[in-house]
Each structure stands twice: as C-alpha cells, then as structure tokens.
C-alpha cells in the first residue's frame, strides 16, 4: 500500500506530555479520557491500562476535588502512560497535582479564575516542567463573551483562547497546546482554522460531546477529517458516549485512513455481495475481535470474490481472495496458499500473527544494526 500522505501538516512548536512529543514533526498522538470515579484508584488504573493496550498515547483524568488530586497521585505511580489532569474551578487542585507528577495540566479559561490564579498555575507548571492545555469549550465560555456574542460562535471561542494565550505570553510561558471545541462541526472547524493561523503552538483537536458510538464517530470523522486534511492538528481526542477504548480505535482508524499514522492492522474489506465465496462480514468481525491486541502496522485485505480480490491482495501484506473450491491467500502480494472455509478465521489469524512477528523481528534487527 502507498504509505505517503499528501497532507502537508501545519508547522507547530513541539512540546512534551511526559515522554510523548506533541507538535513539530511528531506523529499525531491519540488520546482518551477515563470515565471511572477518580477516587477509585484500582478502577481508574485498570481503565488506563486498557486504553494503553488499545494504543493510546496519552490519557486524561478528571480531578474535580482535592480528594481526587490525592488519588491521582497514586494513579500516576501505577500508570505507565502520560497522564493529563483535567482541572476546573479550583486552581489549587492544579498546584497539588503538579507536585504529584502530572504530565500535563488541562485548564479552562472560562472557569479557572483571576489572573493571579493563572499565574500560580503557570509557575507550578514551569517549576515542574509541565505543559498546559488551554481547553476552550463552547459550553463554558466566559460570561462576558457570552454577553458580547449572544451565543457560542467561532469568534467567541478564538477570543477566549487568545485571552488565555495572552496570559501565558505575558508570563513568557510557551509550553502549551490549545483546543477550541464545540459540538457543532462547523463552529469547531472554523474556530480551529482561525486559531491555527494565529499561533505556533500545537492544537488538540476534538468535536466535544459528539454523541454515541455511531453518530459521534461520524460527526468526529467529518469535523476532524476536515481539519486534518488541512494539515491542522497535533493530537486528537474522539469524544464518544461509549467505552473510551472505542475512542482510541476510531482515532487511529481516522489517522490511518488519511495515512497520517500507522498503528495496528489496516483492514481492506469488501461490503460483500452474492459473489462472495465466504462470509465476509462474519470473517471480518471475528478477525477484528481476535487481533485487537496487534499494534504493529500491517495491511490486510479480505475480499469475497475474484473481481477485486487479487488486485487488492497484491498491494497488502496479507490478502484473502474468495474462490471455489478454496480461497487464495497472498503474502506480500504473491499467491502463497489456499484456505477452506471450515477453519478460515483460525488459519487467517495464524498467518497474520506470523507476518506481524516477521515484521517485528525485521524492525528489531534494523534497530540493532543502526545502533
């Protein structure tokens, strides 16, 4: 498969959230947010681990009060992935989690309070080498901006963001990223496009409160897809009223489709028709479930008949073309073996995992040679 993306990404400043680079020439990172009670340390750590296993680069945790801040400190010690603390209203919570090793502070200019409080948070971030995310949301704009604009608008979101950016600029603090989220696709896209032309810092993309798994995926794909096609965006969060793991899956699928990120298996599959020689939909569902743990980039085509099957298979690492009396498997674009329908999924899984192991061994050998 052609791996090059024609998208020219916006040039942005590189910052670090823990050990994950955001902006500059770094890959677009994918993140999600826990929905457990932060005070339930075990449950929150378990969810963070499931997100990490799904491929998440960064995880955000809500810290609504001081008890949660103390719990966050314990969670941080038990987690391997960079954690962002989501702070609203009480700036003292930000100061506390900064002491406890947070990797990034997310604050909202609409509710964090006076400039002296922002100054205290910035000082804590600077002293501890922690970046800040300015999180502007259409649902929580400052009261004066609500009065000025009458309702949330792209201009209102950008003015809110620039107001807080000015605070950080006056304090000579440049280690930050910004989001201007709205549930309305057009509003969010317009705001991000405007902001992208004004600052050099990385942008955190999201369509906030997008909806359930299906509707939220569609809305997010349209909105974030428009921005990513423009080269805008350095880290993304797909907001879904669903298992947070689904946000990671959708995020990576989105980036894979635009050839902006390669992680996990990229499946090419036909929608199936009466020409199919095996049950394509059932096969795909089973393969996706069985191979969720694979994070190594791999292109796999599953095509039910010989119309498009051979052409797709010749461009993938592993390809299956439906045929009678047996289906034909291609490896690295060349015919390799035949599989019957009786053990099709099991045989495909075995072949795919073997190809993954081969690719990982090759990459490991390359790293050793270069080192």
Short mmCIF file of C-alpha atoms in Angstrom, two decimals:
data_model
loop_
_atom_site.label_atom_id
_atom_site.label_comp_id
_atom_site.label_asym_id
_atom_site.label_seq_id
_atom_site.Cartn_x
_atom_site.Cartn_y
_atom_site.Cartn_z
CA UNK A 1 0.00 0.00 0.00
CA UNK A 2 1.21 3.52 -0.71
CA UNK A 3 2.24 4.86 2.69
CA UNK A 4 2.81 8.52 1.85
CA UNK A 5 0.14 11.04 2.79
CA UNK A 6 -0.28 14.08 0.54
CA UNK A 7 -1.30 16.15 3.56
CA UNK A 8 1.16 18.92 4.44
CA UNK A 9 0.93 19.44 8.18
CA UNK A 10 0.91 22.88 9.76
CA UNK A 11 4.27 23.78 11.26
CA UNK A 12 3.92 23.92 15.04
CA UNK A 13 6.07 24.11 18.14
CA UNK A 14 6.96 20.76 19.72
CA UNK A 15 6.13 20.20 23.38
CA UNK A 16 6.27 17.06 25.50
CA UNK A 17 3.50 15.44 27.52
CA UNK A 18 5.58 13.07 29.58
CA UNK A 19 7.67 11.23 27.02
CA UNK A 20 5.20 11.84 24.17
CA UNK A 21 6.08 14.59 21.74
CA UNK A 22 3.16 16.72 20.57
CA UNK A 23 3.58 19.06 17.61
CA UNK A 24 6.53 19.70 15.34
CA UNK A 25 7.41 16.59 13.34
CA UNK A 26 5.94 14.21 15.94
CA UNK A 27 3.21 11.76 14.90
CA UNK A 28 -0.31 12.93 15.70
CA UNK A 29 -1.00 11.45 19.12
CA UNK A 30 -4.30 9.81 20.07
CA UNK A 31 -5.81 10.23 23.50
CA UNK A 32 -8.89 9.47 25.53
CA UNK A 33 -10.24 10.20 28.99
CA UNK A 34 -11.17 7.92 31.87
CA UNK A 35 -14.81 7.83 32.95
CA UNK A 36 -14.30 5.97 36.23
CA UNK A 37 -14.53 7.67 39.62
CA UNK A 38 -11.01 9.04 40.06
CA UNK A 39 -11.17 8.23 43.77
CA UNK A 40 -11.49 4.56 42.80
CA UNK A 41 -7.80 4.13 42.14
CA UNK A 42 -7.97 0.47 41.11
CA UNK A 43 -10.76 1.00 38.59
CA UNK A 44 -9.10 4.07 37.11
CA UNK A 45 -5.72 2.38 36.79
CA UNK A 46 -7.39 -0.62 35.14
CA UNK A 47 -9.10 1.62 32.59
CA UNK A 48 -5.87 3.48 31.88
CA UNK A 49 -4.20 0.10 31.25
CA UNK A 50 -6.98 -0.92 28.83
CA UNK A 51 -6.53 2.36 26.96
CA UNK A 52 -2.78 1.84 26.84
CA UNK A 53 -3.29 -1.68 25.49
CA UNK A 54 -5.57 -0.25 22.79
CA UNK A 55 -2.74 2.05 21.67
CA UNK A 56 -3.49 5.32 23.47
CA UNK A 57 -0.56 7.73 23.62
CA UNK A 58 -1.98 9.97 26.37
CA UNK A 59 -4.84 9.61 28.87
CA UNK A 60 -6.71 12.44 30.60
CA UNK A 61 -8.13 12.02 34.09
CA UNK A 62 -10.73 14.30 35.68
CA UNK A 63 -9.61 15.74 39.02
CA UNK A 64 -12.65 17.52 40.47
CA UNK A 65 -11.51 18.00 44.07
CA UNK A 66 -8.61 17.60 46.46
CA UNK A 67 -9.51 14.01 47.36
CA UNK A 68 -9.32 13.18 43.66
CA UNK A 69 -5.98 15.02 43.46
CA UNK A 70 -4.54 12.73 46.13
CA UNK A 71 -5.99 9.71 44.33
CA UNK A 72 -4.45 10.99 41.10
CA UNK A 73 -1.03 10.91 42.73
CA UNK A 74 -1.49 7.20 43.48
CA UNK A 75 -2.86 6.55 39.99
CA UNK A 76 0.14 8.25 38.41
CA UNK A 77 2.56 5.98 40.27
CA UNK A 78 0.71 2.91 38.99
CA UNK A 79 0.47 4.01 35.33
CA UNK A 80 2.98 3.78 32.50
CA UNK A 81 1.35 6.24 30.11
CA UNK A 82 1.45 10.07 30.29
CA UNK A 83 -1.49 11.45 32.25
CA UNK A 84 -3.23 14.81 31.87
CA UNK A 85 -5.15 16.21 34.84
CA UNK A 86 -8.45 17.84 33.90
CA UNK A 87 -8.92 20.82 36.24
CA UNK A 88 -11.94 23.08 36.60
CA UNK A 89 -12.75 25.92 39.02
CA UNK A 90 -10.18 25.30 41.77
CA UNK A 91 -6.66 26.30 40.74
CA UNK A 92 -5.27 24.79 43.96
CA UNK A 93 -6.02 21.34 42.54
CA UNK A 94 -3.67 22.12 39.66
CA UNK A 95 -0.97 23.14 42.10
CA UNK A 96 -1.34 19.89 44.00
CA UNK A 97 -1.24 17.52 41.02
CA UNK A 98 1.79 19.43 39.72
CA UNK A 99 3.54 18.34 42.92
CA UNK A 100 2.33 14.77 42.41
CA UNK A 101 3.91 14.30 38.97
CA UNK A 102 1.19 15.11 36.43
CA UNK A 103 2.39 15.17 32.82
CA UNK A 104 0.11 17.99 31.63
CA UNK A 105 -2.45 20.36 33.14
CA UNK A 106 -5.72 20.98 31.32
CA UNK A 107 -7.38 24.18 32.45
CA UNK A 108 -10.39 26.10 31.12
CA UNK A 109 -10.02 29.88 30.91
CA UNK A 110 -13.75 30.25 31.42
CA UNK A 111 -13.72 28.92 34.96
CA UNK A 112 -10.18 28.85 36.40
CA UNK A 113 -10.46 32.35 37.88
CA UNK A 114 -8.41 35.52 38.24
CA UNK A 115 -5.08 36.19 36.56
CA UNK A 116 -3.16 35.74 39.81
CA UNK A 117 -4.50 32.19 39.99
CA UNK A 118 -3.43 31.54 36.41
CA UNK A 119 -0.02 32.95 37.32
CA UNK A 120 0.27 30.49 40.21
CA UNK A 121 -0.63 27.56 37.95
CA UNK A 122 1.90 28.67 35.32
CA UNK A 123 4.62 28.98 37.96
CA UNK A 124 3.92 25.44 39.14
CA UNK A 125 3.97 24.16 35.58
CA UNK A 126 7.26 25.93 34.84
CA UNK A 127 8.92 24.73 38.03
CA UNK A 128 7.93 21.13 37.35
CA UNK A 129 8.48 21.06 33.57
CA UNK A 130 4.79 20.51 32.86
CA UNK A 131 2.97 21.76 29.74
CA UNK A 132 -0.52 23.25 29.88
CA UNK A 133 -3.53 22.64 27.67
CA UNK A 134 -5.78 25.63 27.29
CA UNK A 135 -9.17 23.96 26.89
CA UNK A 136 -11.84 26.25 25.48
CA UNK A 137 -15.31 24.78 25.16
CA UNK A 138 -18.43 26.30 23.59
CA UNK A 139 -20.44 25.17 26.60
CA UNK A 140 -18.35 27.02 29.19
CA UNK A 141 -17.37 30.38 27.70
CA UNK A 142 -16.69 33.32 29.99
CA UNK A 143 -19.80 35.28 30.92
CA UNK A 144 -18.64 38.49 29.26
CA UNK A 145 -18.06 36.64 25.98
CA UNK A 146 -21.50 35.04 26.21
CA UNK A 147 -22.95 38.54 26.62
CA UNK A 148 -20.81 40.00 23.83
CA UNK A 149 -21.63 37.35 21.22
CA UNK A 150 -25.07 36.30 22.43
CA UNK A 151 -24.26 32.66 21.76
CA UNK A 152 -21.19 30.50 21.16
CA UNK A 153 -19.52 31.35 17.84
CA UNK A 154 -16.14 30.57 16.27
CA UNK A 155 -15.03 34.13 17.03
CA UNK A 156 -16.06 33.76 20.67
CA UNK A 157 -14.08 30.52 21.02
CA UNK A 158 -10.98 32.07 19.49
CA UNK A 159 -11.26 35.24 21.57
CA UNK A 160 -11.49 33.11 24.71
CA UNK A 161 -8.42 31.13 23.66
CA UNK A 162 -6.42 34.22 22.73
CA UNK A 163 -7.30 35.86 26.04
CA UNK A 164 -5.73 32.98 27.93
CA UNK A 165 -2.82 32.72 25.49
CA UNK A 166 -2.08 36.37 26.21
CA UNK A 167 -1.85 35.49 29.91
CA UNK A 168 0.75 32.82 29.16
CA UNK A 169 2.65 35.07 26.74
CA UNK A 170 2.89 37.81 29.36
CA UNK A 171 4.33 35.22 31.73
CA UNK A 172 6.74 34.07 29.00
CA UNK A 173 5.36 30.52 29.11
CA UNK A 174 5.29 28.83 25.72
CA UNK A 175 4.90 25.15 26.62
CA UNK A 176 1.21 24.82 25.91
CA UNK A 177 -1.32 23.40 23.47
CA UNK A 178 -4.80 24.68 22.76
CA UNK A 179 -8.24 23.29 21.97
CA UNK A 180 -11.35 25.20 20.86
CA UNK A 181 -14.03 22.53 20.99
CA UNK A 182 -17.70 22.71 20.09
CA UNK A 183 -20.36 20.08 19.49
CA UNK A 184 -21.25 21.87 16.24
CA UNK A 185 -18.91 20.70 13.47
CA UNK A 186 -18.93 23.97 11.53
CA UNK A 187 -18.24 26.05 14.63
CA UNK A 188 -15.34 23.88 15.75
CA UNK A 189 -13.75 23.70 12.29
CA UNK A 190 -13.98 27.47 11.77
CA UNK A 191 -12.52 28.16 15.21
CA UNK A 192 -9.59 25.78 14.74
CA UNK A 193 -8.81 27.18 11.29
CA UNK A 194 -8.77 30.71 12.66
CA UNK A 195 -6.65 29.80 15.67
CA UNK A 196 -4.19 27.80 13.55
CA UNK A 197 -3.29 30.99 11.66
CA UNK A 198 -2.65 32.94 14.86
CA UNK A 199 -0.34 30.81 17.00
CA UNK A 200 2.55 28.38 16.60
CA UNK A 201 1.67 26.09 19.49
CA UNK A 202 0.26 22.60 18.86
CA UNK A 203 -3.50 22.14 18.59
CA UNK A 204 -5.53 19.48 20.39
CA UNK A 205 -8.45 18.57 18.12
CA UNK A 206 -11.88 17.40 19.19
CA UNK A 207 -15.57 17.72 18.47
CA UNK A 208 -16.87 17.88 22.02
CA UNK A 209 -19.91 15.90 23.16
CA UNK A 210 -20.13 14.40 19.68
CA UNK A 211 -22.68 11.71 20.59
CA UNK A 212 -22.88 7.94 20.81
CA UNK A 213 -20.59 5.42 19.15
CA UNK A 214 -22.10 5.62 15.67
CA UNK A 215 -23.27 9.23 15.49
CA UNK A 216 -20.27 10.55 17.41
CA UNK A 217 -17.87 8.67 15.15
CA UNK A 218 -19.50 10.15 12.06
CA UNK A 219 -19.56 13.70 13.43
CA UNK A 220 -15.98 13.49 14.68
CA UNK A 221 -14.72 11.96 11.45
CA UNK A 222 -16.25 14.76 9.41
CA UNK A 223 -15.04 17.59 11.65
CA UNK A 224 -11.60 16.25 12.50
CA UNK A 225 -11.18 14.92 8.97
CA UNK A 226 -11.69 18.39 7.51
CA UNK A 227 -9.06 19.84 9.85
CA UNK A 228 -6.58 17.00 9.41
CA UNK A 229 -6.90 17.33 5.64
CA UNK A 230 -5.91 20.98 6.09
CA UNK A 231 -2.82 19.85 7.98
CA UNK A 232 -4.23 21.14 11.26
CA UNK A 233 -3.94 19.07 14.43
CA UNK A 234 -1.18 17.61 16.57
CA UNK A 235 -3.14 15.44 19.00
CA UNK A 236 -6.74 14.25 18.84
CA UNK A 237 -9.47 13.01 21.14
CA UNK A 238 -12.63 11.50 19.67
CA UNK A 239 -15.34 12.22 22.24
CA UNK A 240 -17.88 9.39 22.34
CA UNK A 241 -20.61 8.38 24.75
CA UNK A 242 -19.14 4.87 24.64
CA UNK A 243 -16.33 2.79 26.09
CA UNK A 244 -13.23 5.07 25.99
CA UNK A 245 -11.34 2.29 24.23
CA UNK A 246 -13.61 2.90 21.23
CA UNK A 247 -12.31 6.48 21.09
CA UNK A 248 -8.78 5.17 20.60
CA UNK A 249 -9.88 2.73 17.90
CA UNK A 250 -11.79 5.41 15.99
CA UNK A 251 -8.93 7.88 16.35
CA UNK A 252 -6.40 5.51 14.87
CA UNK A 253 -8.77 4.43 12.12
CA UNK A 254 -9.20 8.11 11.25
CA UNK A 255 -5.46 8.75 11.09
CA UNK A 256 -4.83 5.52 9.18
CA UNK A 257 -7.41 6.45 6.55
CA UNK A 258 -5.56 9.73 5.94
CA UNK A 259 -2.17 7.96 6.05
CA UNK A 260 -1.11 10.17 8.93
CA UNK A 261 -0.39 7.35 11.36
CA UNK A 262 0.29 3.65 11.03
CA UNK A 263 -0.56 1.57 14.08
CA UNK A 264 -2.32 -1.77 14.17
CA UNK A 265 -3.96 -3.60 11.31
CA UNK A 266 -5.38 -1.65 8.40
CA UNK A 267 -8.17 -3.87 7.07
CA UNK A 268 -9.39 -3.53 3.49
CA UNK A 269 -12.64 -5.45 3.19
CA UNK A 270 -15.46 -5.56 0.67
CA UNK A 271 -19.05 -4.94 1.84
CA UNK A 272 -19.90 -8.41 0.44
CA UNK A 273 -22.45 -9.44 -2.18
CA UNK A 274 -23.85 -12.62 -3.70
CA UNK A 275 -20.49 -13.31 -5.41
CA UNK A 276 -18.76 -13.92 -2.07
CA UNK A 277 -17.27 -17.37 -1.54
CA UNK A 278 -17.11 -16.99 2.25
CA UNK A 279 -18.99 -14.93 4.82
CA UNK A 280 -17.02 -11.67 4.60
CA UNK A 281 -18.84 -9.80 7.36
CA UNK A 282 -18.58 -12.65 9.88
CA UNK A 283 -14.92 -13.19 8.99
CA UNK A 284 -14.10 -9.50 9.43
CA UNK A 285 -15.92 -9.24 12.76
CA UNK A 286 -14.09 -12.26 14.13
CA UNK A 287 -10.69 -11.15 12.85
CA UNK A 288 -11.05 -7.65 14.28
CA UNK A 289 -12.01 -9.08 17.68
CA UNK A 290 -9.18 -11.61 17.68
CA UNK A 291 -6.49 -9.18 16.53
CA UNK A 292 -7.30 -6.12 18.66
CA UNK A 293 -4.04 -6.58 20.55
CA UNK A 294 -1.88 -6.15 17.43
CA UNK A 295 -0.31 -2.67 17.31
CA UNK A 296 2.30 -3.35 14.61
CA UNK A 297 1.27 -1.69 11.31
CA UNK A 298 0.02 -4.23 8.80
CA UNK A 299 -2.20 -4.08 5.71
CA UNK A 300 -4.68 -6.94 5.36
CA UNK A 301 -7.28 -7.32 2.59
CA UNK A 302 -10.35 -9.51 2.96
CA UNK A 303 -12.24 -9.70 -0.35
CA UNK A 304 -15.03 -12.19 -1.01
CA UNK A 305 -14.51 -12.92 -4.70
CA UNK A 306 -12.04 -12.71 -7.59
CA UNK A 307 -13.35 -9.44 -9.06
CA UNK A 308 -11.27 -7.13 -6.85
CA UNK A 309 -9.63 -9.67 -4.58
CA UNK A 310 -6.37 -10.32 -6.47
CA UNK A 311 -5.80 -6.63 -7.17
CA UNK A 312 -6.20 -5.67 -3.52
CA UNK A 313 -4.21 -8.67 -2.28
CA UNK A 314 -1.22 -7.76 -4.42
CA UNK A 315 -0.95 -4.44 -2.55
CA UNK A 316 -1.18 -5.79 1.03
CA UNK A 317 0.95 -7.75 3.48
CA UNK A 318 -1.70 -10.46 3.80
CA UNK A 319 -4.58 -10.79 1.36
CA UNK A 320 -7.50 -13.17 1.05
CA UNK A 321 -9.45 -13.65 -2.16
CA UNK A 322 -12.61 -15.74 -2.15
CA UNK A 323 -12.55 -18.66 -4.55
CA UNK A 324 -14.05 -22.07 -5.24
CA UNK A 325 -13.36 -24.75 -4.14
CA UNK A 326 -10.84 -22.90 -1.88
CA UNK A 327 -9.88 -19.31 -1.09
CA UNK A 328 -6.49 -17.96 -2.14
CA UNK A 329 -4.10 -16.29 0.33
CA UNK A 330 -1.48 -13.81 -0.81
CA UNK A 331 1.58 -12.94 1.29
CA UNK A 332 3.49 -9.79 0.37
CA UNK A 333 1.44 -9.56 -2.80
CA UNK A 334 2.18 -13.08 -4.06
CA UNK A 335 -0.05 -16.20 -4.08
CA UNK A 336 1.00 -18.36 -1.13
CA UNK A 337 -1.61 -20.93 -0.13
CA UNK A 338 -5.26 -21.93 -0.21
CA UNK A 339 -7.68 -21.98 2.71
CA UNK A 340 -11.02 -23.70 3.11
CA UNK A 341 -13.99 -22.06 4.79
CA UNK A 342 -14.12 -24.54 7.67
CA UNK A 343 -11.10 -23.10 9.51
CA UNK A 344 -10.79 -19.83 7.63
CA UNK A 345 -10.63 -17.41 10.57
CA UNK A 346 -8.24 -19.54 12.62
CA UNK A 347 -5.91 -20.01 9.63
CA UNK A 348 -6.01 -16.31 8.75
CA UNK A 349 -5.24 -15.30 12.32
CA UNK A 350 -2.26 -17.64 12.36
CA UNK A 351 -0.91 -16.23 9.08
CA UNK A 352 -1.44 -12.64 10.15
CA UNK A 353 0.27 -13.14 13.51
CA UNK A 354 3.18 -14.85 11.75
CA UNK A 355 3.52 -11.86 9.43
CA UNK A 356 3.39 -9.50 12.42
CA UNK A 357 6.15 -11.47 14.16
CA UNK A 358 8.24 -11.41 10.99
CA UNK A 359 7.82 -7.65 10.65
CA UNK A 360 8.66 -7.02 14.31
CA UNK A 361 11.79 -9.18 14.05
CA UNK A 362 12.90 -7.29 10.94
CA UNK A 363 12.37 -3.94 12.66
CA UNK A 364 14.26 -5.12 15.74
CA UNK A 365 17.17 -6.28 13.57
CA UNK A 366 17.21 -2.92 11.77
CA UNK A 367 17.35 -1.05 15.07
CA UNK A 368 20.25 -3.23 16.27
CA UNK A 369 22.17 -2.65 13.02
CA UNK A 370 21.61 1.10 13.18
CA UNK A 371 22.61 1.20 16.84
#
